[in-house]
mmCIF file of C-alpha atoms in Angstrom:
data_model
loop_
_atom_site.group_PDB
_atom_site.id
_atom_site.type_symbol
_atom_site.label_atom_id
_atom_site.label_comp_id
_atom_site.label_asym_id
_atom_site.label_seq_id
_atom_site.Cartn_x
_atom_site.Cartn_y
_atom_site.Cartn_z
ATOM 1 C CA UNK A 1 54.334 79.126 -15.253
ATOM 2 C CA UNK A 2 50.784 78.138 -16.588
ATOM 3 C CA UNK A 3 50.882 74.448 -18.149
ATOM 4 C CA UNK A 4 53.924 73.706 -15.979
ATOM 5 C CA UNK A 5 54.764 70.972 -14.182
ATOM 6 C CA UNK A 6 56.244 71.887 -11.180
ATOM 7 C CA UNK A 7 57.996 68.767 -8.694
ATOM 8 C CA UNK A 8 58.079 69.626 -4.931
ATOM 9 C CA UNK A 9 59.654 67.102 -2.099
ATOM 10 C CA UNK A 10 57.731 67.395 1.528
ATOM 11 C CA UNK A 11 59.217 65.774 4.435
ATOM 12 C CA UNK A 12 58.021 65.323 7.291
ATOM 13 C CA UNK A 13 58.867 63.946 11.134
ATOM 14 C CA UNK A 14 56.333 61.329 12.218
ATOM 15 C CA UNK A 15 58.392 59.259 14.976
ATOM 16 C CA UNK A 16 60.930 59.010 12.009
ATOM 17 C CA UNK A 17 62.346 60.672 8.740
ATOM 18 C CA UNK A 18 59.308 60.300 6.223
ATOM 19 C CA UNK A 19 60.022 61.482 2.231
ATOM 20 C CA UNK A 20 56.935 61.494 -0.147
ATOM 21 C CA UNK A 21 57.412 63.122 -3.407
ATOM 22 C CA UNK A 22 53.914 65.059 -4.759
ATOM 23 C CA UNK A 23 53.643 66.665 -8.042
ATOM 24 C CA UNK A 24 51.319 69.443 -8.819
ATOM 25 C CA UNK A 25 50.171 70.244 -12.612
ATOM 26 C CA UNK A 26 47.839 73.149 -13.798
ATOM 27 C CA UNK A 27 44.502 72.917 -15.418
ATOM 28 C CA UNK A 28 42.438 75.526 -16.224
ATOM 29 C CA UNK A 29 43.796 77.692 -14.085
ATOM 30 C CA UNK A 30 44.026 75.576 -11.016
ATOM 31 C CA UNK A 31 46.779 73.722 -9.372
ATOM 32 C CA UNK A 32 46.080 70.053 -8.865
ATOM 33 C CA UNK A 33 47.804 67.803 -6.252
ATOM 34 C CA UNK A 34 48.984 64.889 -7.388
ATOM 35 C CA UNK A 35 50.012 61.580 -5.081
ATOM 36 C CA UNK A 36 52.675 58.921 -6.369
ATOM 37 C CA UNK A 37 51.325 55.481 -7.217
ATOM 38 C CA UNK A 38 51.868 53.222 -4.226
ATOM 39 C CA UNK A 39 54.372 50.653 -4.351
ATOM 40 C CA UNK A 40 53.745 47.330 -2.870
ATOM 41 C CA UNK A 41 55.567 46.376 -0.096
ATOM 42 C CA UNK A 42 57.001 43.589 1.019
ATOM 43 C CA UNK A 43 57.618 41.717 4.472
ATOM 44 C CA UNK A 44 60.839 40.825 5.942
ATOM 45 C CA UNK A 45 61.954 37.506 4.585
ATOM 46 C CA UNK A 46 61.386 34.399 6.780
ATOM 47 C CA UNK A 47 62.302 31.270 6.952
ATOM 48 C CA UNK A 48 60.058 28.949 8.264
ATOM 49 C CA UNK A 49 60.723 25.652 7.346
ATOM 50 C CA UNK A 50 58.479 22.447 7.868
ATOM 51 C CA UNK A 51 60.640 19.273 9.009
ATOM 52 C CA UNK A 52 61.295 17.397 6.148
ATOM 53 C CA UNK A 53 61.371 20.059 3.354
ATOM 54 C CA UNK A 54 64.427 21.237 3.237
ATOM 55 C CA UNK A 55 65.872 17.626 2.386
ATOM 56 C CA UNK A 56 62.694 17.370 0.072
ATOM 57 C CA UNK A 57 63.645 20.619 -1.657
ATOM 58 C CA UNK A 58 67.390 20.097 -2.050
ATOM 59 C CA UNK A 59 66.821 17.171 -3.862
ATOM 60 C CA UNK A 60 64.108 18.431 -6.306
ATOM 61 C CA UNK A 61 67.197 21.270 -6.898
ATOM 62 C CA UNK A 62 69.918 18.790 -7.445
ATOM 63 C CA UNK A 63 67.666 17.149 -10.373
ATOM 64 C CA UNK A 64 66.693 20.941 -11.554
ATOM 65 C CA UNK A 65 69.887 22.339 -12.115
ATOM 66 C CA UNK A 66 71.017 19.297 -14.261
ATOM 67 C CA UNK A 67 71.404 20.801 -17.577
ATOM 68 C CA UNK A 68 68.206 21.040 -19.369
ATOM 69 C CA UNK A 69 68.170 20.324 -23.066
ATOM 70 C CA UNK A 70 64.926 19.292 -25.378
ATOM 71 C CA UNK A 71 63.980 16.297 -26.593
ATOM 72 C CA UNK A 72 62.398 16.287 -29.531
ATOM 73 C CA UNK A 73 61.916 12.290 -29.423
ATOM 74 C CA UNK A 74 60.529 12.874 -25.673
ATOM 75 C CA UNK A 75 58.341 15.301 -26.349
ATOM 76 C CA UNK A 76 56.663 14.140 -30.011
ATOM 77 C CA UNK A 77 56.284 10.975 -27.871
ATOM 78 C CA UNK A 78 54.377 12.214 -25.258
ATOM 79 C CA UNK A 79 52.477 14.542 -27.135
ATOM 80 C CA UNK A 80 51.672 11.910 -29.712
ATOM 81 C CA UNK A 81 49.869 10.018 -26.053
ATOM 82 C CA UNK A 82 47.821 13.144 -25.113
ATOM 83 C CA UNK A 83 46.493 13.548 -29.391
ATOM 84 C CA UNK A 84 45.573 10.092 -29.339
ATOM 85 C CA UNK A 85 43.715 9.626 -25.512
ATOM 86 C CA UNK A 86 42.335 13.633 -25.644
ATOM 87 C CA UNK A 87 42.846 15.457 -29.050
ATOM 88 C CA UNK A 88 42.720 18.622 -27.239
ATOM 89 C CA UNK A 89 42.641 19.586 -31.317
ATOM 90 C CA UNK A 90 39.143 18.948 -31.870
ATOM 91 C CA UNK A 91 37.586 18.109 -28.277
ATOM 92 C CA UNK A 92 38.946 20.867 -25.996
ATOM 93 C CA UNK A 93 36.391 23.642 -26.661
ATOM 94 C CA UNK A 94 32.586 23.345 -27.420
ATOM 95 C CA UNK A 95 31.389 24.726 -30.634
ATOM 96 C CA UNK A 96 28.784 25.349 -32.593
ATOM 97 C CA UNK A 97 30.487 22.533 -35.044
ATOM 98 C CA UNK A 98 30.825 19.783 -32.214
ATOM 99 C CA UNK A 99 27.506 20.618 -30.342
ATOM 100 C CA UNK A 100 24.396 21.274 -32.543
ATOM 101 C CA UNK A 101 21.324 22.454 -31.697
ATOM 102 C CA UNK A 102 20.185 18.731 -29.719
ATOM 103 C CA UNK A 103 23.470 17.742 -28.874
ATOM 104 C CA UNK A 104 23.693 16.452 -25.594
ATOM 105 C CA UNK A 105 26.542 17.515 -23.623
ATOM 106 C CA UNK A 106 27.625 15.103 -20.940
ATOM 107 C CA UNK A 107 27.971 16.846 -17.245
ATOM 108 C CA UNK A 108 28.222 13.786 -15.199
ATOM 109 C CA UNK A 109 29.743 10.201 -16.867
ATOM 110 C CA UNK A 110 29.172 8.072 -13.490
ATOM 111 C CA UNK A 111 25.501 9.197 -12.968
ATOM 112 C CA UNK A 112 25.124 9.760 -16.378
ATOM 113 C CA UNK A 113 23.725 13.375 -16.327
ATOM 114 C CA UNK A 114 23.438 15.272 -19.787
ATOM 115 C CA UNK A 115 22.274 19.088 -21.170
ATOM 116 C CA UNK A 116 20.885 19.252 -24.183
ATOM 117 C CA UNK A 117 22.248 22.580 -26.026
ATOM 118 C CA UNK A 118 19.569 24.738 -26.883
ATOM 119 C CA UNK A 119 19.180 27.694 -29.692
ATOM 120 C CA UNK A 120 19.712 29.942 -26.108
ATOM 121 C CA UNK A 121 23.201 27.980 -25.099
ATOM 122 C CA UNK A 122 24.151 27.319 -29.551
ATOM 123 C CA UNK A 123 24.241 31.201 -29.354
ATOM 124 C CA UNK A 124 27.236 31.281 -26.778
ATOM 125 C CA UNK A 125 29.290 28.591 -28.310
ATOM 126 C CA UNK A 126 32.354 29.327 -30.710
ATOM 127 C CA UNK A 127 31.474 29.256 -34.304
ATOM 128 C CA UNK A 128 35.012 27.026 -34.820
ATOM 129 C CA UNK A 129 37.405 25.870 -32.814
ATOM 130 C CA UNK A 130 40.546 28.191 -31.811
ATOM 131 C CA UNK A 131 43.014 25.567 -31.911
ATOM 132 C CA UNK A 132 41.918 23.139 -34.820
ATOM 133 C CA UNK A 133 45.109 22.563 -36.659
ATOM 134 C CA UNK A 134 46.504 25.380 -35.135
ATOM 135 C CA UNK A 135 50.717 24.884 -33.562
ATOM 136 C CA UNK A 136 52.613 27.670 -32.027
ATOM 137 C CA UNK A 137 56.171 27.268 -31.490
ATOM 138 C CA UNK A 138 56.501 28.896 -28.287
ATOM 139 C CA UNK A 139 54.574 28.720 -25.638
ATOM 140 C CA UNK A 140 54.203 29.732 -21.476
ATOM 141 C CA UNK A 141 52.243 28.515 -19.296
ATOM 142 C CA UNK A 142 51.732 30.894 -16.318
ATOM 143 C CA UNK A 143 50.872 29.538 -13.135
ATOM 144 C CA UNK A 144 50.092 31.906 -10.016
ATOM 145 C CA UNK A 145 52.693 30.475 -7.595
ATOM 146 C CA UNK A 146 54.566 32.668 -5.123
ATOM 147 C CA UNK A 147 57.588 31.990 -6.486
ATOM 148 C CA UNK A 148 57.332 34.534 -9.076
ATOM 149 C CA UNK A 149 57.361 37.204 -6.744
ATOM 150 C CA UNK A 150 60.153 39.016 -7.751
ATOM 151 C CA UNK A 151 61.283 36.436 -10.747
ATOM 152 C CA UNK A 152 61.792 39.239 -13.189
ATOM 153 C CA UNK A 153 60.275 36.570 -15.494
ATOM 154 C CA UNK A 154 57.721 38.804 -17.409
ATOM 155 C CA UNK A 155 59.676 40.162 -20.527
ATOM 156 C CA UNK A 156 60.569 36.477 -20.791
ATOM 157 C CA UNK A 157 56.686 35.556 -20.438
ATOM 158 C CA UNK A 158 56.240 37.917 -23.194
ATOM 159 C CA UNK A 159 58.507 36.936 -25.789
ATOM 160 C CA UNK A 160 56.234 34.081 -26.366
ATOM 161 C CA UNK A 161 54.035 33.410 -29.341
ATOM 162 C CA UNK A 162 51.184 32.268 -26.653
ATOM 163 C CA UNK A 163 50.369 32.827 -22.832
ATOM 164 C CA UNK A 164 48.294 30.358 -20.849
ATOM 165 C CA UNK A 165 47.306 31.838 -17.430
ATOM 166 C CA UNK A 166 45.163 30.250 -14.847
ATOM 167 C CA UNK A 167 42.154 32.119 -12.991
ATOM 168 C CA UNK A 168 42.194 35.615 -13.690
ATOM 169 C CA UNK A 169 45.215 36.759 -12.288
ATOM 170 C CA UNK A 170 46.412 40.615 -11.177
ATOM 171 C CA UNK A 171 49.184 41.899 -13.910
ATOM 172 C CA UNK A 172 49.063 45.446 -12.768
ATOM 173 C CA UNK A 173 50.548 47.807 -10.133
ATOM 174 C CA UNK A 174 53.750 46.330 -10.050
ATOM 175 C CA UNK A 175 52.941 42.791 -10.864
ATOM 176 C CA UNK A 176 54.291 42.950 -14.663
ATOM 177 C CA UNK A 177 58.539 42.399 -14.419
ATOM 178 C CA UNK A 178 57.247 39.378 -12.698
ATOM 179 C CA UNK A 179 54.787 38.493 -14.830
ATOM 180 C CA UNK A 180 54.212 40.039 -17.713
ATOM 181 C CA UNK A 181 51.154 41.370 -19.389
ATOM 182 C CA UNK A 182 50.491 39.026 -22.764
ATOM 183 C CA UNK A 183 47.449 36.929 -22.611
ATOM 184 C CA UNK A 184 46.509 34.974 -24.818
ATOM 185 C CA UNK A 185 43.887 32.161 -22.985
ATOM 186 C CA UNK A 186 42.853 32.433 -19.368
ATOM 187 C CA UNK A 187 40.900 30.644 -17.323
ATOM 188 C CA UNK A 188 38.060 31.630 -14.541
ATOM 189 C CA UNK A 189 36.651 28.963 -11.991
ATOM 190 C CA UNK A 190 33.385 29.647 -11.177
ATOM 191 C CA UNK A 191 34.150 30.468 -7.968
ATOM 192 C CA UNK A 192 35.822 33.417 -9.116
ATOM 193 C CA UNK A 193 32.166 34.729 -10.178
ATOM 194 C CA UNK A 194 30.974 34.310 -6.950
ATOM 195 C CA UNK A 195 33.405 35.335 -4.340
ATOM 196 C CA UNK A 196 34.587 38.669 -6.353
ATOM 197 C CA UNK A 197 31.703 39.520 -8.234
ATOM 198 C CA UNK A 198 28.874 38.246 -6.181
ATOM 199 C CA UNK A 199 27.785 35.667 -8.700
ATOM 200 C CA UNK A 200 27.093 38.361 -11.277
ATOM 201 C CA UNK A 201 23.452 39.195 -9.358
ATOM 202 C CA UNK A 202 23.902 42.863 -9.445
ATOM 203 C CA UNK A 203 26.960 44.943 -10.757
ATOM 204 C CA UNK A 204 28.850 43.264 -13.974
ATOM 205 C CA UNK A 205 30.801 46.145 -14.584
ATOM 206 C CA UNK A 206 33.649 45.475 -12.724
ATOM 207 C CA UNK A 207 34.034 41.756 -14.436
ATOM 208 C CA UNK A 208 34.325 43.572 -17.921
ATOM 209 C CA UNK A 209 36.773 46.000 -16.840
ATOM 210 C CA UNK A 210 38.895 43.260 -15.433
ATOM 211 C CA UNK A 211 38.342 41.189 -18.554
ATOM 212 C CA UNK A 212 40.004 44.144 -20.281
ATOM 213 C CA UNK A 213 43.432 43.789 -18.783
ATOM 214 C CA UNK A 214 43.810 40.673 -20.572
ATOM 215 C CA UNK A 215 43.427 42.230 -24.269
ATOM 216 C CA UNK A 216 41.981 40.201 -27.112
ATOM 217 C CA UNK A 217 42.072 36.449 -24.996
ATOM 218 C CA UNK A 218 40.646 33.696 -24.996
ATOM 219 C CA UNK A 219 38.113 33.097 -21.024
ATOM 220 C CA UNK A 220 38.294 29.517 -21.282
ATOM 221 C CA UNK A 221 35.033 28.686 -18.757
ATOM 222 C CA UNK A 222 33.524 25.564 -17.206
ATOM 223 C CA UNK A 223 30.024 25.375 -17.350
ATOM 224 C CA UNK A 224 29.449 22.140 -17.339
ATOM 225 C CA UNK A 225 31.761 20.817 -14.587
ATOM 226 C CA UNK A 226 29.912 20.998 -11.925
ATOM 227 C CA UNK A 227 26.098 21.658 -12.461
ATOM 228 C CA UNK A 228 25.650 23.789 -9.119
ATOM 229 C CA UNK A 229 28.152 26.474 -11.320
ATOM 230 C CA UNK A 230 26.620 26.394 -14.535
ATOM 231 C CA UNK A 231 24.323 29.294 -13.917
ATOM 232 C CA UNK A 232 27.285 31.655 -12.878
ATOM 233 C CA UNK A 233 29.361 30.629 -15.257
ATOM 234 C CA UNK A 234 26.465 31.312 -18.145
ATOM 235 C CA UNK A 235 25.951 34.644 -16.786
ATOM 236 C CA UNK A 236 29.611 35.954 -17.259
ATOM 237 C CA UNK A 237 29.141 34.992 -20.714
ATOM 238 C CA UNK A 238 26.156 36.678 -21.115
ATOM 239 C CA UNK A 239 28.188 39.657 -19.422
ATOM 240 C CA UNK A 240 30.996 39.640 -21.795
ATOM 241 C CA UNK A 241 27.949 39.485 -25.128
ATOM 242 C CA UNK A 242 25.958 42.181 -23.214
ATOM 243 C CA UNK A 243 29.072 44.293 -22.649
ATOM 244 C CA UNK A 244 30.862 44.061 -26.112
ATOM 245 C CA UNK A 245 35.081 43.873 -25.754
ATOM 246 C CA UNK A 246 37.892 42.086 -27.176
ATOM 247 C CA UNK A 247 37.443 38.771 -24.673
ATOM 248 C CA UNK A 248 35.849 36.088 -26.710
ATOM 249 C CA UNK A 249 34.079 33.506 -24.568
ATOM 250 C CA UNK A 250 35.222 29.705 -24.721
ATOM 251 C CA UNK A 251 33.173 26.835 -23.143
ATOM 252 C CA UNK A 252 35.526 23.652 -21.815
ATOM 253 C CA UNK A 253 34.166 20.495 -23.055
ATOM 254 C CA UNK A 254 33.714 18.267 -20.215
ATOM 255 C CA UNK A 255 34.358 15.690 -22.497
ATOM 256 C CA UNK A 256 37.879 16.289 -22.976
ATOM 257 C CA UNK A 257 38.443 16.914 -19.645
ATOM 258 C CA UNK A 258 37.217 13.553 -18.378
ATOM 259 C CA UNK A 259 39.406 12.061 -21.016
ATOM 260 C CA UNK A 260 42.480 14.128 -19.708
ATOM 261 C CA UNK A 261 41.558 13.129 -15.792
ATOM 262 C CA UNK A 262 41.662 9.508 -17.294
ATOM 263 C CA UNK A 263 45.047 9.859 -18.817
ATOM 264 C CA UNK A 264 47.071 11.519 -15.856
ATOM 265 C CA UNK A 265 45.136 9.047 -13.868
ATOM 266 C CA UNK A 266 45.735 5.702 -15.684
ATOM 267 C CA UNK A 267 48.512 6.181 -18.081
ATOM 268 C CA UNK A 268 50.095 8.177 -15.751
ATOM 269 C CA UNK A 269 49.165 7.035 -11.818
ATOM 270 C CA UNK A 270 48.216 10.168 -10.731
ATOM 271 C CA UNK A 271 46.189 9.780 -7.857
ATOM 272 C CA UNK A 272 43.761 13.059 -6.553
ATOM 273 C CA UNK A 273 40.368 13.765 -7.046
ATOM 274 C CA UNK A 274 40.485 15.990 -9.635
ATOM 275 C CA UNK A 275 42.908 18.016 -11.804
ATOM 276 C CA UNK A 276 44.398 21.372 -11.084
ATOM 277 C CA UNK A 277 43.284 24.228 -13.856
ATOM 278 C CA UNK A 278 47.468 24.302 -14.299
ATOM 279 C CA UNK A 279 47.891 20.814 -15.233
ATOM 280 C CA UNK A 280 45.011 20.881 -17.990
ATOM 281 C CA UNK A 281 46.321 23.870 -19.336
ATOM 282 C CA UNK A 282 49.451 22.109 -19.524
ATOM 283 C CA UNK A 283 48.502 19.159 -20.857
ATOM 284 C CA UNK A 284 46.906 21.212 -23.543
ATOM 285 C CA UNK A 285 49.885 23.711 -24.128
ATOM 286 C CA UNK A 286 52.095 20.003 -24.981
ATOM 287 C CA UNK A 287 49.472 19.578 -27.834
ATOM 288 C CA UNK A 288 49.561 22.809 -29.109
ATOM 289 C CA UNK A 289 53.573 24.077 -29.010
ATOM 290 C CA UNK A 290 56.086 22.746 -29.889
ATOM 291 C CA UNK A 291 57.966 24.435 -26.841
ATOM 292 C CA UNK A 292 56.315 25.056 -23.414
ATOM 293 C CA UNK A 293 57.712 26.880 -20.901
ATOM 294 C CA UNK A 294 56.155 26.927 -17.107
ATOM 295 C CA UNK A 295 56.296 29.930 -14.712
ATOM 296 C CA UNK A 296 55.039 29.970 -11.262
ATOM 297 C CA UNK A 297 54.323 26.298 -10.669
ATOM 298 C CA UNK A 298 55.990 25.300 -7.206
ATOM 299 C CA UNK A 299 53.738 23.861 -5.295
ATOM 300 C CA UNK A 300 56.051 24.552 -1.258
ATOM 301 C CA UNK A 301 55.860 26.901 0.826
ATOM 302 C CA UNK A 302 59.760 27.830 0.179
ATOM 303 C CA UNK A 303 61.749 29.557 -2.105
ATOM 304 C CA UNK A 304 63.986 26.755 -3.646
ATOM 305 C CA UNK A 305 66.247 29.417 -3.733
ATOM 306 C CA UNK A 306 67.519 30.123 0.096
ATOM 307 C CA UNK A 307 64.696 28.492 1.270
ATOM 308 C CA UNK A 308 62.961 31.689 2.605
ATOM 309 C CA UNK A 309 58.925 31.839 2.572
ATOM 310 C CA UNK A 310 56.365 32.038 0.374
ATOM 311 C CA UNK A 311 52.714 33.327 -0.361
ATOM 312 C CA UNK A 312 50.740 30.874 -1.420
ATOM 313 C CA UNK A 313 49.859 33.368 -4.888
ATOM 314 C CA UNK A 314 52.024 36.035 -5.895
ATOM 315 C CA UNK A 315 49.414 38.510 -5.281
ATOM 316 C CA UNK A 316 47.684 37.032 -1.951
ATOM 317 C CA UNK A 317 48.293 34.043 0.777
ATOM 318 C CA UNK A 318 45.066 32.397 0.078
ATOM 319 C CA UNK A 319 45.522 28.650 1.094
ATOM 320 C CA UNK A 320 45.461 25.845 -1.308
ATOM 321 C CA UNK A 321 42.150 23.181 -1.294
ATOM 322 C CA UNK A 322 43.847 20.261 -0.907
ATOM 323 C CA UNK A 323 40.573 18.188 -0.504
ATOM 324 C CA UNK A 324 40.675 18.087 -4.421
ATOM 325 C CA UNK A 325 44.530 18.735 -5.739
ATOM 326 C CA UNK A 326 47.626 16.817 -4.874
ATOM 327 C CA UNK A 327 49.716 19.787 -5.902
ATOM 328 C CA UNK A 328 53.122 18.522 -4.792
ATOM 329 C CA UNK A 329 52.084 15.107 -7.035
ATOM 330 C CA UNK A 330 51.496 16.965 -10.119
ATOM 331 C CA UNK A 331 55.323 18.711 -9.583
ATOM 332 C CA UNK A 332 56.429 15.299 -9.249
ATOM 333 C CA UNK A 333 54.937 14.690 -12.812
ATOM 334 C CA UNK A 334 56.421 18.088 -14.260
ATOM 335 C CA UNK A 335 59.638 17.287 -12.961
ATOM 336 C CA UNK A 336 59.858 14.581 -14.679
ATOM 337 C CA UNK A 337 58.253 15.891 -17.674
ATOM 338 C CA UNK A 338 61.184 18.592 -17.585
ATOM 339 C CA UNK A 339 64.006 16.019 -16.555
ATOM 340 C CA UNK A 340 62.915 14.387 -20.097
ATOM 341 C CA UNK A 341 63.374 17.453 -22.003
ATOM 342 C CA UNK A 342 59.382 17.347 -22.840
ATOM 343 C CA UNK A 343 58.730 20.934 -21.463
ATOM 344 C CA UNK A 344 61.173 23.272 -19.334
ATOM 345 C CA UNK A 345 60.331 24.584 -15.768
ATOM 346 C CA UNK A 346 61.211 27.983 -14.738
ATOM 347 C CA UNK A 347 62.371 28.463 -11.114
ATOM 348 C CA UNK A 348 63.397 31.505 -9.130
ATOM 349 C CA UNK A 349 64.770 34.358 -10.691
ATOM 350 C CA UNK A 350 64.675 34.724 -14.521
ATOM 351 C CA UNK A 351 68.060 36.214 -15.760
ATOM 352 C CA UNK A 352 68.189 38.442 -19.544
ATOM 353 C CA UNK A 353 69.410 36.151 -22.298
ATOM 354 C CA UNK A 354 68.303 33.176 -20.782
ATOM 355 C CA UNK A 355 66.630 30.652 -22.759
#
């Protein structure tokens, strides 16, 4: 019957029983074929397990499934320390408030490198800051560890007033039980720019269509981090002005994250060359909320749950750089941070009801 649709089952024999369910539909007269979206699948489980981790991970367990309870002492403490050493407040984001026309932004504190902010650059810069005086009482912090693979931890993501997530991460085709979908910030190295969008030479398209999975967010960018990036990073704002959507552009002030690699580094003996994107977004998160959850941040190459393996991402098996993180280091740190009742780490499976 015309408008119909009509749901057939075709199996075939290829070396084994095969099912794959087609629909057909009619428009305009003709019958059009349609194929099921493909599910991702999943290796076997395996359980590979370097000498020494297994002792390593049992104990992190042991002092994770002590019962977790906030403290509200603990954690106006600590944030107290970050407002006074970083004031992500005021110094997190450059504006057009904090950086005048003139203004010379600092790029490099050793060698003393600065860039003055022209009319060009004032253009791209926030008219006010997103957080100033700003608290939310909930928040999650969404890391891209493997872990999450099958967590079941996105309506939970979701139920929170604000969603930090690190580096433009996949939350489609599957991806969002584990994950969720609400954005609220996200971050893009500038090596995103150039490996998946060929440093924005040619086609921009495709950046502003991925932009658009992530609603009305915050890109939190680094221009100024690294001078060799600054170009790319400039050019995906231009994209997102050029383009028009909801993503508003936000520059990092390299200010504030010098201060920040000061604090974890002095106040709190943190030894690598430089910060992870997850650990300044948490740092910032403990100014802003008054709760902070964390998802995806385990830094092995186990489940802690039955020990079986792990992609390095939930979405690929990319290797870490550990030339410039000391991932395990900064677990060590939010660990402790979660022992204290400061912020609460999420790991494994996320059940309903749970807290």
């Amino acid at each position: 019957m015309r408008g119909q649709i009509v749901s057939l089952l075709v199996t075939f024999l290829l070396g084994g029983l095969v099912t794959n369910v087609f629909w057909y539909s009619s428009q305009d007269g003709n019958v059009v074929r349609h194929s099921p979206v493909p599910q991702r699948r999943r290796a076997p489980k395996t359980y590979d397990i370097c000498e020494g981790c297994k002792e390593l991970i049992e104990n992190i367990m042991r002092r994770y499934s002590e019962t977790w309870r906030k403290r509200d002492d603990n954690q106006l403490k600590f944030r107290l320390k970050l407002r006074s050493q970083c004031n992500g407040f005021d110094n997190a984001i450059l504006t057009q408030a904090n950086a005048p026309v003139g203004f010379e932004v600092v790029v490099d504190k050793k060698k003393k490198k600065t860039i003055p902010v022209t009319r060009e650059l004032f253009s791209l810069l926030a008219k006010e800051h997103p957080f100033l005086n700003k608290t939310w009482g909930t928040c999650a912090v969404v890391g891209n560890g493997g872990i999450l693979e099958d967590s079941r931890c996105g309506n939970m993501i979701d139920s929170a007033e604000f969603v930090f997530r690190c580096n433009l991460p996949p939350l489609e085709n599957g991806y969002e039980k584990d994950v969720g979908t609400k954005t609220s910030l996200v971050t893009a190295n500038p090596t995103i720019f150039i490996e998946r969008y060929g440093s924005l030479m040619k086609h921009r398209r495709p950046l502003v269509e991925k932009l658009s999975t992530y609603g009305n967010s915050l890109l939190l960018l680094s221009p100024f981090s690294f001078l060799g990036y600054m170009g790319v990073t400039l050019r995906a704002a231009y994209t997102i002005n050029d383009f028009g959507g909801p993503t508003q552009p936000a520059f990092l002030n390299p200010e504030y994250q010098h201060k920040l690699a000061t604090f974890w580094r002095v106040q709190q003996h943190l030894k690598e060359a430089r910060l992870s994107t997850g650990l300044m977004i948490v740092s910032l998160a403990l100014e802003l909320c008054d709760n902070v959850h964390l998802y995806g941040f385990w830094p092995f190459s186990n489940h802690p749950q039955g020990l079986h393996n792990l992609k390095h991402h939930y979405y690929d098996d990319r290797p870490p750089k550990t030339k410039f993180h000391a991932m395990p280091a900064e677990f060590e740190f939010l660990l402790q941070l979660h022992s204290q009742g400061v912020l609460r780490l999420h790991l494994g499976e996320c059940r309903p009801g749970e807290e």
